[in-house]
Structures are given as structure tokens and as C-alpha cells.
Short mmCIF file of C-alpha atoms in Angstrom, two decimals:
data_model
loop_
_atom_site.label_atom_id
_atom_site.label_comp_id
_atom_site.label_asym_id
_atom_site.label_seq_id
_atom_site.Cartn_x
_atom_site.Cartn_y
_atom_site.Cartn_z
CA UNK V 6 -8.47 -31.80 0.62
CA UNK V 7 -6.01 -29.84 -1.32
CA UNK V 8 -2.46 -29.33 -1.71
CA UNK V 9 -0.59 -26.30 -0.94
CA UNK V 10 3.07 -25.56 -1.98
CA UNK V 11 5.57 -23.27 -0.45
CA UNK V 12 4.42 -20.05 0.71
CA UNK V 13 1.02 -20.73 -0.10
CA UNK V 14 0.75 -22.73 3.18
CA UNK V 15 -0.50 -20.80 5.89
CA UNK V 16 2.56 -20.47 8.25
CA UNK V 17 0.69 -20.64 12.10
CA UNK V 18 -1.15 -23.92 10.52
CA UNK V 19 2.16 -25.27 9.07
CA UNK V 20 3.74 -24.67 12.66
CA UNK V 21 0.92 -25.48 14.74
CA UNK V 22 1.26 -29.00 12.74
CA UNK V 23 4.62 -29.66 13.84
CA UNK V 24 4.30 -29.09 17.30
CA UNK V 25 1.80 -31.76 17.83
CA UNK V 26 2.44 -34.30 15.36
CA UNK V 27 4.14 -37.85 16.86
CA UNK V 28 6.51 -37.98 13.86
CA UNK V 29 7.82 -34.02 13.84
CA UNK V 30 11.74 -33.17 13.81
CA UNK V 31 13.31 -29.69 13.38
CA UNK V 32 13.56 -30.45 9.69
CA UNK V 33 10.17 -30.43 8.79
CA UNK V 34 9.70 -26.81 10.44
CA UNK V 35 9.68 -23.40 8.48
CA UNK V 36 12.53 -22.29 9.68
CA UNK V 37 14.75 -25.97 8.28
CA UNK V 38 12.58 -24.98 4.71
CA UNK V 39 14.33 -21.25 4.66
CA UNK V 40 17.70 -22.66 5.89
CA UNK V 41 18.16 -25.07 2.76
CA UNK V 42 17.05 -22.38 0.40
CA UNK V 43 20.07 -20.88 1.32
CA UNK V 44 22.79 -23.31 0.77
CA UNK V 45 24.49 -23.76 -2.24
CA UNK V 46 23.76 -27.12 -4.24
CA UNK V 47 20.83 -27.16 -1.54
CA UNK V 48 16.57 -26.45 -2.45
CA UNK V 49 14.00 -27.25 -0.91
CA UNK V 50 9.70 -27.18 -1.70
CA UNK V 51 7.47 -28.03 1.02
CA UNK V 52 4.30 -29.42 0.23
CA UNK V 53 0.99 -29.65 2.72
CA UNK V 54 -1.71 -31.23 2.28
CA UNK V 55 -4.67 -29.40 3.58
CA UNK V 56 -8.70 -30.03 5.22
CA UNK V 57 -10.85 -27.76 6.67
CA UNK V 58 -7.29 -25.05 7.11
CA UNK V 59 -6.00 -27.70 9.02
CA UNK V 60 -2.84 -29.20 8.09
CA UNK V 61 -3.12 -33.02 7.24
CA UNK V 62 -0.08 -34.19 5.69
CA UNK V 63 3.43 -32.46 5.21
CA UNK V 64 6.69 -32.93 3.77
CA UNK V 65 10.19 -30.71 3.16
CA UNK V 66 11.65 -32.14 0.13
CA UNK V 67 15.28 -31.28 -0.28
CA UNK V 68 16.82 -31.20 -3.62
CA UNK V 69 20.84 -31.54 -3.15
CA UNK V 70 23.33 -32.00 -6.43
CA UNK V 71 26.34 -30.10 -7.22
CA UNK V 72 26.19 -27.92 -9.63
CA UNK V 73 28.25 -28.06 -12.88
CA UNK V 74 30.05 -30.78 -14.78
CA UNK V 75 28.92 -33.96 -13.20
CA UNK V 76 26.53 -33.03 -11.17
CA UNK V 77 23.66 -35.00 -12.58
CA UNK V 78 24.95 -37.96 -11.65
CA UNK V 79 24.67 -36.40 -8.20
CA UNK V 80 20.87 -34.59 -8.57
CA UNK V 81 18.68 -36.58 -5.50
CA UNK V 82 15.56 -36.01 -3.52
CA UNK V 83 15.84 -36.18 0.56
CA UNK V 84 12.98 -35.79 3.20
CA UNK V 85 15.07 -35.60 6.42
CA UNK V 86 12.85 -37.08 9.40
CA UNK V 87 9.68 -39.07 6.91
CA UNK V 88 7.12 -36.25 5.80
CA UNK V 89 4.72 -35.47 9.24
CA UNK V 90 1.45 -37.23 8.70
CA UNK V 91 -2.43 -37.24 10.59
CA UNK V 92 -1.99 -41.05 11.74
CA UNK V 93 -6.32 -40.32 11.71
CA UNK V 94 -6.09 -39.60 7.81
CA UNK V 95 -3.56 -41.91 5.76
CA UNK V 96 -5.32 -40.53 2.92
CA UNK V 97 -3.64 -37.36 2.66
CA UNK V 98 -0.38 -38.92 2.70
CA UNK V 99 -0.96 -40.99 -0.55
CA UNK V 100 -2.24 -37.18 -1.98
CA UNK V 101 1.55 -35.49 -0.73
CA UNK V 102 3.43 -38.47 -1.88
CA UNK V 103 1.34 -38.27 -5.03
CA UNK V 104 2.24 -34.16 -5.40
CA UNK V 105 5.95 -35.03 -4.68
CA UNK V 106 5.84 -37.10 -7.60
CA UNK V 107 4.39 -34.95 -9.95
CA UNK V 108 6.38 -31.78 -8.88
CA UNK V 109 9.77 -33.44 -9.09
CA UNK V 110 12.30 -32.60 -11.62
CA UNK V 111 12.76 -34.88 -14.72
CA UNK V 112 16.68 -35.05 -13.76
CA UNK V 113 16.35 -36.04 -10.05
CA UNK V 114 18.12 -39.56 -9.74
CA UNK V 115 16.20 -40.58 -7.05
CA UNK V 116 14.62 -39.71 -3.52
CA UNK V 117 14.73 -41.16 -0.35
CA UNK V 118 13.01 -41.08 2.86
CA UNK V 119 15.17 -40.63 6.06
CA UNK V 120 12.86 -41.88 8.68
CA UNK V 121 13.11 -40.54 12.60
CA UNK V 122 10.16 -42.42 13.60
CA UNK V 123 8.35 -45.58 13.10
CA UNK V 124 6.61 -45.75 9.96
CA UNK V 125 5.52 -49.59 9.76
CA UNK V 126 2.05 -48.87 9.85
CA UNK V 127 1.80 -46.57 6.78
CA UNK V 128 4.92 -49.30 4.93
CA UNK V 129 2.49 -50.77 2.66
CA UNK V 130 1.06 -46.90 0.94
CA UNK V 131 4.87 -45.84 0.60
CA UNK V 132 5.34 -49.77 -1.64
CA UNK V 133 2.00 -48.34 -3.20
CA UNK V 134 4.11 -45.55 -4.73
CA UNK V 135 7.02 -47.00 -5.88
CA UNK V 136 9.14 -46.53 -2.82
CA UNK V 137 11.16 -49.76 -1.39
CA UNK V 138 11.67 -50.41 2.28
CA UNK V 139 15.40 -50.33 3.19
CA UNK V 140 16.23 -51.49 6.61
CA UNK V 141 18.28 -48.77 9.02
CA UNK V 142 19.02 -48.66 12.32
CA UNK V 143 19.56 -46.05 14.62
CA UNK V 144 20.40 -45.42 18.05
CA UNK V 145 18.04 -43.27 20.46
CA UNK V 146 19.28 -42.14 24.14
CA UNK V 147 16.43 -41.32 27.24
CA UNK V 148 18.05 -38.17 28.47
CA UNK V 149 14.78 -37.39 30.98
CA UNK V 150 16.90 -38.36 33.74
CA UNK V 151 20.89 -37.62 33.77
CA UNK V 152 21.57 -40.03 36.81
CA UNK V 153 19.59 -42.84 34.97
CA UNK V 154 21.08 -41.60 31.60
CA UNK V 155 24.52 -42.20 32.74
CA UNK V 156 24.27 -45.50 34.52
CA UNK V 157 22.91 -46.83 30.88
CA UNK V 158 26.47 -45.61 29.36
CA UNK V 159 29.25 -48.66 29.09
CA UNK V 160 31.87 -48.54 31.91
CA UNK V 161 34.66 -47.97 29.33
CA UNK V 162 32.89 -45.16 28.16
CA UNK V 163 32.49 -44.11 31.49
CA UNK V 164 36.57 -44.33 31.98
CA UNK V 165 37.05 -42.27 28.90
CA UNK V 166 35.30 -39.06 29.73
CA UNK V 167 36.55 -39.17 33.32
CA UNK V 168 40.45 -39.23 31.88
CA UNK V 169 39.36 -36.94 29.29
CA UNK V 170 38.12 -34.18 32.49
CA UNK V 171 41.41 -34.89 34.07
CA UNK V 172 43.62 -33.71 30.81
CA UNK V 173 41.27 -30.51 31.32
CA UNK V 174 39.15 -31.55 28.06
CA UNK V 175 36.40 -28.98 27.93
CA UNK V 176 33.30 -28.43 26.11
CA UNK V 177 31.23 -25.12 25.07
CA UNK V 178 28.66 -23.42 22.67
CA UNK V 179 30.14 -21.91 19.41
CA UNK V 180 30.47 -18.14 20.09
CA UNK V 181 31.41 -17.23 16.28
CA UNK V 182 31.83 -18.13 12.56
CA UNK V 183 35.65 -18.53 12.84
CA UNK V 184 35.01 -21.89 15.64
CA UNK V 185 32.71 -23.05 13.34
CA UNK V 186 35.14 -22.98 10.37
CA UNK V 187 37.44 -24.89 12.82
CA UNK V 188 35.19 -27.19 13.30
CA UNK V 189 34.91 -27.89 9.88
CA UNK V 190 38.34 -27.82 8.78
CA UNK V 191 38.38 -31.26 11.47
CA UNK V 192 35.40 -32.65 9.95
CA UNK V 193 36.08 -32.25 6.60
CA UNK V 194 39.60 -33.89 7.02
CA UNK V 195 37.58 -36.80 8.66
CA UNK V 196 35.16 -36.87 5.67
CA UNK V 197 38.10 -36.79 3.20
CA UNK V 198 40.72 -39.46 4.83
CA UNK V 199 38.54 -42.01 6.78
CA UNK V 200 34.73 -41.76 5.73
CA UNK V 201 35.23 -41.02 2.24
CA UNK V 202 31.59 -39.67 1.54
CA UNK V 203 30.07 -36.22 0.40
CA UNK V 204 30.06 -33.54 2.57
CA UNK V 205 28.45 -29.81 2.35
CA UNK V 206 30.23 -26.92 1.50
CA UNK V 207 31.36 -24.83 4.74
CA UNK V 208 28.60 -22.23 3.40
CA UNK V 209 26.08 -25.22 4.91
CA UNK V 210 27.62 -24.98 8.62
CA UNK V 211 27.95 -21.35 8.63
CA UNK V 212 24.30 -20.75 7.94
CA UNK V 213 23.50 -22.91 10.39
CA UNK V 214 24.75 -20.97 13.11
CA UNK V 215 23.77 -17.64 11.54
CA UNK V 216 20.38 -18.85 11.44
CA UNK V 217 19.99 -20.00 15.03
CA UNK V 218 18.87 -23.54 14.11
CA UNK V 219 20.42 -25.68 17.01
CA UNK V 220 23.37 -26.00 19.32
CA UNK V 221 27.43 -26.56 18.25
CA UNK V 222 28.80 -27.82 21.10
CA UNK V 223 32.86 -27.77 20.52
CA UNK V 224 35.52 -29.85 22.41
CA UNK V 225 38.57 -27.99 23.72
CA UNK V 226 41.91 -28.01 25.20
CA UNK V 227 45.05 -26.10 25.32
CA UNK V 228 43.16 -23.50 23.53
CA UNK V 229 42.83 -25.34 21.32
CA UNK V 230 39.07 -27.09 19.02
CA UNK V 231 39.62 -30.70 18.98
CA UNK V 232 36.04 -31.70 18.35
CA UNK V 233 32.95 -30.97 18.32
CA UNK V 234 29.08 -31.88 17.19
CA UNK V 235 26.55 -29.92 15.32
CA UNK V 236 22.96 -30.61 16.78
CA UNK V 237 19.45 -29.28 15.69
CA UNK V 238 16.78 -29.01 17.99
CA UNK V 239 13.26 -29.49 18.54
CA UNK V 240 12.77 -27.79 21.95
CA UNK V 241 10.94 -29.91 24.26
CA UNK V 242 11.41 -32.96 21.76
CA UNK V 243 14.57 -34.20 20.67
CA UNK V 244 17.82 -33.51 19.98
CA UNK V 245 19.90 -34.92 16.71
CA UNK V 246 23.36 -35.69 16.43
CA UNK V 247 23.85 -34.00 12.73
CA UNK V 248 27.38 -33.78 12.59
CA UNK V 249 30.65 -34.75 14.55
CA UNK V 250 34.25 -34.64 14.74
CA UNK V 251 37.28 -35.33 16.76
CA UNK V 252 40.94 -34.70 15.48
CA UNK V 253 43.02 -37.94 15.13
CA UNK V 254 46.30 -35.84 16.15
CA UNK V 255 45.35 -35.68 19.72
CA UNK V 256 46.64 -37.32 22.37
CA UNK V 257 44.57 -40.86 22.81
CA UNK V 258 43.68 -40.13 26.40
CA UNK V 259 41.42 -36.82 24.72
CA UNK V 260 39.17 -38.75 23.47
CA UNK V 261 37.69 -35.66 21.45
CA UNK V 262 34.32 -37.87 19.73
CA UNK V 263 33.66 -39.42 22.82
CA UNK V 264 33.06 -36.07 24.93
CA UNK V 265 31.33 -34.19 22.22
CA UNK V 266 28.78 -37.42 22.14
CA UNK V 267 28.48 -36.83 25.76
CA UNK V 268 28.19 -33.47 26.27
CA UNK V 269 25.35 -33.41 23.57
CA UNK V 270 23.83 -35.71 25.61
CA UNK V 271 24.23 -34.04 28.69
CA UNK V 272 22.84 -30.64 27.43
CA UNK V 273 20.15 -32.44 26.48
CA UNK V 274 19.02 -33.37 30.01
CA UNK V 275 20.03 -29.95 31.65
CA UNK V 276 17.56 -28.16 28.70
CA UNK V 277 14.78 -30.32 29.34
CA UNK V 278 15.19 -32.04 26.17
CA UNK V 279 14.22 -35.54 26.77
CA UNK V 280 15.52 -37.71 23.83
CA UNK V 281 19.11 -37.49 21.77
CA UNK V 282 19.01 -38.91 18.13
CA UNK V 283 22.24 -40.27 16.84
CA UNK V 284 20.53 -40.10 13.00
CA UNK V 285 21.37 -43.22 11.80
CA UNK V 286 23.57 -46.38 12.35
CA UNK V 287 23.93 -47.79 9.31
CA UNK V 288 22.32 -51.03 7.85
CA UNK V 289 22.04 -53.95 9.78
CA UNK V 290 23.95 -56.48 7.02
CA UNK V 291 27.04 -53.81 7.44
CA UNK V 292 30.02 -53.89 9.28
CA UNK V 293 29.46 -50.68 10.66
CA UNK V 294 32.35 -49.51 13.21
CA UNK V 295 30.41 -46.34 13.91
CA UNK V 296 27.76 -48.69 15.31
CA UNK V 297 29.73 -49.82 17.78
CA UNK V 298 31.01 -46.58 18.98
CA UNK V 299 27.55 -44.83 19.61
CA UNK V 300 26.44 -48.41 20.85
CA UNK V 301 28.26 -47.75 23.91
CA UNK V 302 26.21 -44.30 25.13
CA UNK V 303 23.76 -46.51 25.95
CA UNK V 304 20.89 -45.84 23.40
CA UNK V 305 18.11 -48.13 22.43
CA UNK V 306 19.29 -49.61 18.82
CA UNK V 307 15.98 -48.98 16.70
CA UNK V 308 15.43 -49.36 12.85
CA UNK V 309 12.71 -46.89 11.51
CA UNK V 310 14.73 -47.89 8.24
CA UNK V 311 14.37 -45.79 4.78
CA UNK V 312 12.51 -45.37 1.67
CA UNK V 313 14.04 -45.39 -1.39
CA UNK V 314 13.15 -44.88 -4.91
CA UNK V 315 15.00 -44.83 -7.90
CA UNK V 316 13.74 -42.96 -10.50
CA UNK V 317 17.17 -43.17 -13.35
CA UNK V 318 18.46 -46.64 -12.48
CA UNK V 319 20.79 -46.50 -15.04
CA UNK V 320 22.20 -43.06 -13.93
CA UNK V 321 22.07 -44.83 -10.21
CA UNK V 322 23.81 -47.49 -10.74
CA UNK V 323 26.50 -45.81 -12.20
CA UNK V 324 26.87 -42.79 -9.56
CA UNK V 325 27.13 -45.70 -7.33
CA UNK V 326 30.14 -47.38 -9.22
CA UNK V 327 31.63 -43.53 -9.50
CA UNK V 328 31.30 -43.41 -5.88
CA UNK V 329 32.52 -46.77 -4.90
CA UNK V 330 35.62 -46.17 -7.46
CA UNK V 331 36.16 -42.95 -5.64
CA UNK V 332 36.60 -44.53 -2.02
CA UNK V 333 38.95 -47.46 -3.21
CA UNK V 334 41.51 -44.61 -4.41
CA UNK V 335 41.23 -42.66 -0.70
CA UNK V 336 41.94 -46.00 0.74
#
């Protein structure tokens, strides 16, 4: 087996990968590797590990930091989705973790492992390598079957999107850049004044229209964006709940979040799409308020959890206390 970085790896094996592998999300595909290329404070490698021209083990590694004064406090390693793996040949991920590793930058602070899917039985060769196991839950909706999908959703949630059709509340497709700057003008206010956490530069939700790499679905009324949700895709697969917004100076009865959950879920089951992935739902020890919201669509509550590992403690530790500082002056 060997590795192969980049454009080294041959692209019909790399996709041909993908498409059958259990573990496989849009962000592990060619197309996610170009996208992040692209975006300011954004890189990305991918690494492959390869038998026989046959793809065995692969990974996108992000690299995501801002640039400038400060920034390496801010300099970290993310693998959206887990790297895809052979389940047959466990082997050749201890070789890409291994690779990783060794072509990682001296100032990266540390990486982490967003996993999709379940991961338990390869937990103890991710220890092996320094990683620790954080618990994370997530939420996961059947949408195979709208009628079934909908009697899963709470009654109150249920209420919400029928008073939200009868104020006219509508939903569509982004048809240019200048909706999708509205739609981040809403979510970076959200970021900013309630969440208090890093967000991409506009450049990041531009480019991903541009580039084709998934659905915005945008909430209207009165002419007006009130909402919306940013979703890749992996046709036939899954889709994931990225981003989302709603505007807080709406009328209650609006309910702009609540119908751009459910429309993503809806165009999910008219696509043939058969899964929607909220992406995460915090850790279990957390009062997590967002929990309870996408609780309510009716998902089954998972926890794939994450793998961390910290590679400048000191340098952690401290970005974390920078951070922490940061939110207790928005509050």
C-alpha cells in the first residue's frame, strides 16, 4: 500500500471510493477538496491511501486559521464527516492517520475528527494515535417516506409550520449571489448576538453556490428573506443541515428556523434523498437549547461523537480562555 496526496490520486478511483463507502459525505468528495482551496483562511490536502489502484483509506483534511495578527492561536486541523475507510482493511487507516501526522504543519493547534457515522469499531486505532474520544450527539431524520416523516415530527411543531403557511411564509432555492448575501447578513447577526462563535467570511457562502455544491433553501415573506438553510448533498445519500438562520425581528407566528428545518427536510423526500443530517447536537453533559429545538423534527438522537487531538496544549488552552473571555463580553 502507498499513500497518495492531492492530485496524485487518481480522480475516477478517488470518486468511485466515495460512492460506495458506508461512511462517505459530500465532504470527502473532489469537488468539497477544490471548494476549500478556495476560501480564504480555508486549505485543504487530501490524502489516499492506495492497493492494487484501488482506493483503501481517505481523508480531506481542512486547515482553517485566520490569517494575520492572532491567528495562530486560531491555526486547527478539521476532517468534516471521519476520513472514508475499507471496514475489510483497518490497516490502511492507521497508514492515512499516520501520513496526516507527518504532513501537518508545526503551527497547527490541533485537529479534530467530525464524525457522520459510527466509528466505534475502529475507536481503539484512533486512541492508538493520540486522538481522544469526545462524546457528540447528533440528530438524524428518515426522510424515505414524507407521510411517515411527518407523523414522527412533535405536534407543536406541527402547529408552527401550519400558522407559518397561513401568514403566506414561503420557501425557495437561491436564484443569485445577492439572496445569498442576505442570507448571511441574518446569520451572521445570529452568530454575532446569540451564538457567539466563529463564523466564515461571506467569500465561504458565495463559493458555495458558485460552485454548485448543494441546495440554499431561503424562507420568505412580504418579499422579504427571513431565513434560510445552507445544505450539501450527497445525491442518493444524505442531506446535511450546514448552516441556518431565522431573523429574530419577525413576527413570532413566522417561525422563520422552524420552516427552513422543514422544508430541508421535505426536499429531501421529494429528491429521493433518504436521510437529513442536522451535523451535530452538541455534547451530551451540555445544556444545549439547540438540542431541543431540532429534537422536535423527529430525528433519531445518535452520538458518532469526535476525535480530538491537541497537538500545542498550551496554545489550546489559552485560545480557549480567549474564546470563552470573548463570549462573556457579547453577553
Amino acid at each position: 500500500m502507498k499513500v497518495l496526496i492531492n492530485e496524485s490520486i487518481p480522480e475516477q478511483a478517488w470518486s468511485r471510493f466515495v460512492k460506495i463507502n458506508n461512511h462517505a459525505t459530500p465532504f470527502q468528495t473532489y469537488s468539497y477538496f477544490r471548494f476549500f482551496n478556495s476560501i480564504d483562511n480555508f486549505a485543504a490536502k487530501t490524502f489516499a491511501v492506495i492497493d492494487r489502484d484501488e482506493v483503501k483509506a481517505l481523508a480531506v483534511v481542512t486547515t482553517q486559521g485566520k490569517k494575520g495578527p492572532g491567528g495562530f492561536i486560531t491555526r486547527r486541523q478539521v476532517i468534516y464527516g471521519g476520513p472514508l475507510v475499507d471496514d475489510g482493511c483497518p490497516v490502511a487507516l492507521d497508514l492515512l492517520l499516520k501520513s496526516i501526522d507527518e504532513h501537518t504543519s508545526c503551527g497547527t493547534i490541533y485537529s479534530e475528527i467530525r464524525n457522520l457515522s459510527d466509528y466505534s469499531s475502529l475507536n481503539e486505532l484512533f486512541l492508538q494515535k493520540g486522538y481522544t474520544y469526545v462524546p457528540y450527539l447528533n440528530f438524524r431524520v428518515d426522510t424515505s417516506d414524507l407521510a411517515l416523516m411527518t407523523r414522527r415530527v412533535s405536534s407543536s411543531r406541527i402547529r408552527q409550520i401550519k400558522k407559518a403557511h397561513q401568514q403566506s411564509v414561503t420557501c425557495r432555492n437561491a436564484q443569485n449571489v445577492h439572496e445569498v448575501k442576505d442570507f448571511y447578513l441574518i446569520l451572521n447577526k445570529l452568530y454575532k448576538t446569540k451564538l457567539h462563535r466563529p463564523l466564515p467570511q461571506q467569500d465561504f457562502f458565495v463559493k458555495f453556490f458558485e460552485q454548485d455544491l448543494g441546495v440554499y433553501l431561503l424562507i420568505w415573506h412580504n418579499d422579504e428573506i427571513i431565513g434560510g438553510i445552507m445544505c450539501p448533498v450527497l445525491l442518493g445519500r444524505a442531506l446535511y443541515e450546514f448552516y441556518i438562520c431565522g431573523r429574530d425581528d419577525v413576527p413570532a407566528n413566522l417561525y422563520p428556523g422552524v420552516m427552513a428545518t422543514w422544508n430541508a427536510m421535505t426536499y429531501a423526500c421529494e429528491n429521493g434523498i433518504p436521510l437529513f443530517d442536522f451535523m451535530g447536537a452538541g455534547k451530551p453533559e451540555d445544556q444545549y437549547g439547540v438540542r431541543d429545538f431540532k429534537a422536535r423534527f423527529g430525528g433519531e438522537l445518535v452520538e458518532y461523537g469526535r476525535y480530538l487531538k491537541v497537538r500545542k496544549p498550551l496554545i489550546y488552552k489559552t485560545g480557549k480562555f480567549v474564546l470563552n473571555l470573548q463570549k462573556r463580553a457579547l453577553l
